[in-house]
mmCIF file of C-alpha atoms and ligand atoms in Angstrom:
data_model
loop_
_atom_site.group_PDB
_atom_site.id
_atom_site.type_symbol
_atom_site.label_atom_id
_atom_site.label_comp_id
_atom_site.label_asym_id
_atom_site.label_seq_id
_atom_site.Cartn_x
_atom_site.Cartn_y
_atom_site.Cartn_z
ATOM 1 C CA MET R 240 4.231 -13.199 13.439
ATOM 2 C CA LYS R 241 4.204 -17.259 12.685
ATOM 3 C CA ILE R 242 1.985 -16.730 10.258
ATOM 4 C CA LEU R 243 5.117 -14.281 8.240
ATOM 5 C CA ARG R 244 8.182 -16.567 9.481
ATOM 6 C CA LEU R 245 6.064 -20.467 7.841
ATOM 7 C CA MET R 246 5.815 -17.286 4.587
ATOM 8 C CA ALA R 247 9.296 -16.959 4.625
ATOM 9 C CA LEU R 248 10.456 -20.429 5.392
ATOM 10 C CA LEU R 249 8.429 -20.460 2.045
ATOM 11 C CA VAL R 250 10.440 -17.714 0.536
ATOM 12 C CA VAL R 251 13.393 -19.435 0.851
ATOM 13 C CA GLY R 252 12.305 -23.275 0.131
ATOM 14 C CA LEU R 253 11.352 -22.402 -2.825
ATOM 15 C CA MET R 254 14.232 -20.315 -3.486
ATOM 16 C CA LEU R 255 16.438 -23.720 -2.694
ATOM 17 C CA ALA R 256 14.417 -25.945 -5.236
ATOM 18 C CA ASN R 257 14.846 -23.534 -7.550
ATOM 19 C CA CYS R 258 18.893 -23.895 -7.067
ATOM 20 C CA GLY R 259 20.386 -25.955 -10.192
ATOM 21 C CA GLY R 260 22.881 -28.251 -9.543
ATOM 22 C CA GLU R 261 24.950 -26.618 -10.486
ATOM 23 C CA GLU R 262 25.004 -23.032 -9.165
ATOM 24 C CA LYS R 263 25.223 -24.971 -5.398
ATOM 25 C CA LYS R 264 29.171 -26.625 -6.603
ATOM 26 C CA GLU R 265 29.250 -22.969 -7.460
ATOM 27 C CA GLU R 266 28.410 -22.113 -4.537
ATOM 28 C CA LYS R 267 30.735 -24.547 -2.053
ATOM 29 C CA GLN R 268 33.513 -23.783 -4.456
ATOM 30 C CA GLU R 269 33.527 -20.309 -3.477
ATOM 31 C CA VAL R 270 33.207 -21.318 -0.066
ATOM 32 C CA LYS R 271 36.189 -23.358 -0.311
ATOM 33 C CA LEU R 272 38.392 -19.979 -1.852
ATOM 34 C CA GLN R 273 36.747 -17.915 0.967
ATOM 35 C CA LYS R 274 37.971 -20.102 3.865
ATOM 36 C CA LYS R 275 41.834 -20.587 2.195
ATOM 37 C CA THR R 276 42.597 -17.310 3.485
ATOM 38 C CA SER R 277 46.367 -17.430 2.280
ATOM 39 C CA GLU R 278 44.868 -16.476 -1.063
ATOM 40 C CA PRO R 279 43.416 -12.684 -1.867
ATOM 41 C CA SER R 280 40.097 -12.985 -3.033
ATOM 42 C CA ALA R 281 39.566 -11.093 -6.134
ATOM 43 C CA ASP R 282 37.032 -7.978 -7.526
ATOM 44 C CA ASN R 283 38.320 -6.794 -10.444
ATOM 45 C CA ASP R 284 41.352 -5.084 -9.781
ATOM 46 C CA MET R 285 40.433 -4.638 -5.775
ATOM 47 C CA VAL R 286 41.796 -7.807 -3.607
ATOM 48 C CA ASN R 287 40.384 -8.511 -0.235
ATOM 49 C CA VAL R 288 43.260 -9.350 2.768
ATOM 50 C CA ALA R 289 42.772 -11.076 5.712
ATOM 51 C CA ILE R 290 45.464 -10.769 8.824
ATOM 52 C CA THR R 291 45.842 -11.520 12.357
ATOM 53 C CA GLY R 292 47.802 -11.345 15.256
ATOM 54 C CA ASN R 293 47.340 -13.366 18.643
ATOM 55 C CA ASP R 294 47.810 -12.901 21.713
ATOM 56 C CA GLN R 295 50.835 -15.005 21.637
ATOM 57 C CA MET R 296 52.900 -12.484 18.770
ATOM 58 C CA LYS R 297 51.488 -13.983 16.173
ATOM 59 C CA PHE R 298 50.394 -12.841 12.295
ATOM 60 C CA ASN R 299 48.611 -15.413 11.429
ATOM 61 C CA LYS R 300 50.483 -15.438 7.857
ATOM 62 C CA GLU R 301 53.992 -15.148 6.876
ATOM 63 C CA GLU R 302 53.230 -14.507 3.059
ATOM 64 C CA ILE R 303 50.982 -12.420 1.070
ATOM 65 C CA ARG R 304 50.131 -11.863 -2.578
ATOM 66 C CA VAL R 305 48.369 -9.344 -4.160
ATOM 67 C CA PRO R 306 48.423 -8.997 -8.307
ATOM 68 C CA VAL R 307 50.244 -6.320 -9.810
ATOM 69 C CA GLY R 308 48.281 -2.771 -10.552
ATOM 70 C CA SER R 309 45.552 -4.455 -7.847
ATOM 71 C CA THR R 310 43.736 -1.925 -4.672
ATOM 72 C CA VAL R 311 44.622 -4.020 -2.173
ATOM 73 C CA LYS R 312 41.871 -3.848 0.825
ATOM 74 C CA LEU R 313 43.736 -5.025 4.072
ATOM 75 C CA THR R 314 41.777 -5.973 7.185
ATOM 76 C CA LEU R 315 44.196 -6.525 10.074
ATOM 77 C CA ARG R 316 42.314 -8.046 13.430
ATOM 78 C CA HIS R 317 43.390 -8.646 16.863
ATOM 79 C CA VAL R 318 41.848 -11.814 17.854
ATOM 80 C CA GLY R 319 43.461 -11.796 21.237
ATOM 81 C CA LYS R 320 42.852 -10.034 24.330
ATOM 82 C CA LEU R 321 45.277 -7.789 25.630
ATOM 83 C CA ASP R 322 44.918 -4.786 25.817
ATOM 84 C CA ALA R 323 47.012 -2.867 22.927
ATOM 85 C CA LYS R 324 48.960 -0.847 25.375
ATOM 86 C CA VAL R 325 50.893 -4.372 26.747
ATOM 87 C CA MET R 326 50.257 -7.128 22.770
ATOM 88 C CA GLY R 327 49.189 -4.071 20.267
ATOM 89 C CA HIS R 328 49.254 -5.183 16.780
ATOM 90 C CA ASN R 329 49.563 -2.852 13.581
ATOM 91 C CA TRP R 330 50.926 -3.724 9.559
ATOM 92 C CA VAL R 331 53.203 -2.501 8.418
ATOM 93 C CA LEU R 332 54.229 -2.805 4.558
ATOM 94 C CA LEU R 333 57.690 -1.059 3.774
ATOM 95 C CA THR R 334 59.775 -0.248 1.775
ATOM 96 C CA GLN R 335 62.125 -2.096 -0.584
ATOM 97 C CA GLY R 336 65.450 -2.075 1.438
ATOM 98 C CA THR R 337 63.866 -1.230 4.748
ATOM 99 C CA GLU R 338 67.327 -2.730 7.931
ATOM 100 C CA ILE R 339 63.931 -3.659 10.051
ATOM 101 C CA PRO R 340 66.267 -3.687 13.455
ATOM 102 C CA VAL R 341 66.457 0.179 12.174
ATOM 103 C CA PHE R 342 63.272 0.605 11.277
ATOM 104 C CA ALA R 343 62.184 -1.232 14.514
ATOM 105 C CA LEU R 344 63.961 1.277 16.784
ATOM 106 C CA ALA R 345 62.399 4.548 15.273
ATOM 107 C CA ALA R 346 59.368 3.053 15.592
ATOM 108 C CA ALA R 347 60.039 1.935 19.102
ATOM 109 C CA ALA R 348 60.475 5.748 19.779
ATOM 110 C CA ALA R 349 56.811 7.050 18.107
ATOM 111 C CA ASN R 350 54.715 5.481 20.566
ATOM 112 C CA ASP R 351 52.500 9.180 20.979
ATOM 113 C CA ASN R 352 51.855 8.478 16.922
ATOM 114 C CA GLY R 353 50.610 5.217 17.009
ATOM 115 C CA TYR R 354 54.638 3.122 16.878
ATOM 116 C CA ILE R 355 55.169 4.730 12.659
ATOM 117 C CA PRO R 356 58.169 7.271 12.684
ATOM 118 C CA GLU R 357 56.463 10.263 11.896
ATOM 119 C CA ASP R 358 58.003 11.790 8.446
ATOM 120 C CA THR R 359 59.471 8.542 7.850
ATOM 121 C CA ASP R 360 59.050 7.641 4.121
ATOM 122 C CA LYS R 361 59.819 3.706 4.002
ATOM 123 C CA VAL R 362 55.971 3.409 5.193
ATOM 124 C CA ILE R 363 53.802 2.267 1.803
ATOM 125 C CA ALA R 364 50.653 1.674 3.810
ATOM 126 C CA HIS R 365 50.407 0.822 7.667
ATOM 127 C CA THR R 366 47.109 -0.112 10.082
ATOM 128 C CA LYS R 367 46.218 1.697 13.553
ATOM 129 C CA MET R 368 47.963 -0.314 16.596
ATOM 130 C CA LEU R 369 44.624 -2.224 18.491
ATOM 131 C CA GLY R 370 44.605 -4.118 20.560
ATOM 132 C CA GLY R 371 42.290 -7.782 21.562
ATOM 133 C CA GLY R 372 38.810 -7.558 19.143
ATOM 134 C CA GLN R 373 39.807 -4.558 17.455
ATOM 135 C CA SER R 374 40.179 -4.300 14.081
ATOM 136 C CA ASP R 375 40.963 -1.833 11.534
ATOM 137 C CA THR R 376 41.135 -2.212 7.117
ATOM 138 C CA ILE R 377 42.529 -0.048 5.337
ATOM 139 C CA GLU R 378 42.787 0.608 1.011
ATOM 140 C CA PHE R 379 45.869 0.982 -0.798
ATOM 141 C CA GLU R 380 47.626 0.866 -4.220
ATOM 142 C CA ALA R 381 50.019 -2.370 -4.488
ATOM 143 C CA PRO R 382 54.099 -0.910 -5.408
ATOM 144 C CA ALA R 383 55.704 -1.822 -8.038
ATOM 145 C CA PRO R 384 56.356 -6.189 -8.787
ATOM 146 C CA GLY R 385 58.133 -7.675 -6.890
ATOM 147 C CA THR R 386 58.820 -8.749 -2.507
ATOM 148 C CA TYR R 387 58.724 -6.343 0.169
ATOM 149 C CA GLU R 388 57.639 -7.320 4.644
ATOM 150 C CA PHE R 389 55.640 -6.506 6.742
ATOM 151 C CA ILE R 390 55.851 -6.428 10.339
ATOM 152 C CA CYS R 391 53.827 -5.109 13.202
ATOM 153 C CA SER R 392 56.122 -2.212 15.121
ATOM 154 C CA PHE R 393 55.070 -2.379 18.130
ATOM 155 C CA PRO R 394 58.368 -2.134 20.459
ATOM 156 C CA GLY R 395 59.780 -6.109 19.915
ATOM 157 C CA HIS R 396 56.840 -7.842 18.228
ATOM 158 C CA SER R 397 58.953 -7.417 14.495
ATOM 159 C CA ALA R 398 61.336 -10.494 15.221
ATOM 160 C CA LEU R 399 58.260 -12.649 15.274
ATOM 161 C CA MET R 400 55.312 -10.503 13.529
ATOM 162 C CA LYS R 401 56.817 -9.870 9.882
ATOM 163 C CA GLY R 402 56.022 -11.262 6.803
ATOM 164 C CA VAL R 403 56.530 -11.180 3.063
ATOM 165 C CA PHE R 404 54.057 -9.705 0.312
ATOM 166 C CA ILE R 405 54.991 -9.954 -3.078
ATOM 167 C CA VAL R 406 53.272 -7.938 -6.382
ATOM 168 C CA GLU R 407 53.036 -10.407 -8.744
HETATM 169 CO CO1 CO S 275 52.609 -6.690 17.392
#
């Protein structure tokens, strides 16, 4: 076992030694980009977006920007500890012109459907309703260029948990 470990270390060491300074710089830049989470990282036309919700009823982002024509891969993570029944979070992207208070009222009545009104035409995309420690990833095509609103549709949350989704 020890020998194997030593060999593995040697291989890693050689790989590092082969790495030019340029490559290292690029690596560092990549890490920086990933940390700057307000900017989605683009891979061809796929855009990864990460957003979190917490026990203080807050999303960590109020604005998300994606390029026109992209496929959005969005992950919502509930970083709190509270159960979905008391502090549930989802991410719901609404069509333009949707009145949030009106939609929120309809959503509040749809508790047996994850607080998404059945047969609604106001929802472009949405995640599952999550409790603390859970996450959900969805994929959807970015809608037409413009500014859209997103909310958490758990009863009472949309007043605080909302933001804009800009397709540009
Ligand atoms: Co919520």
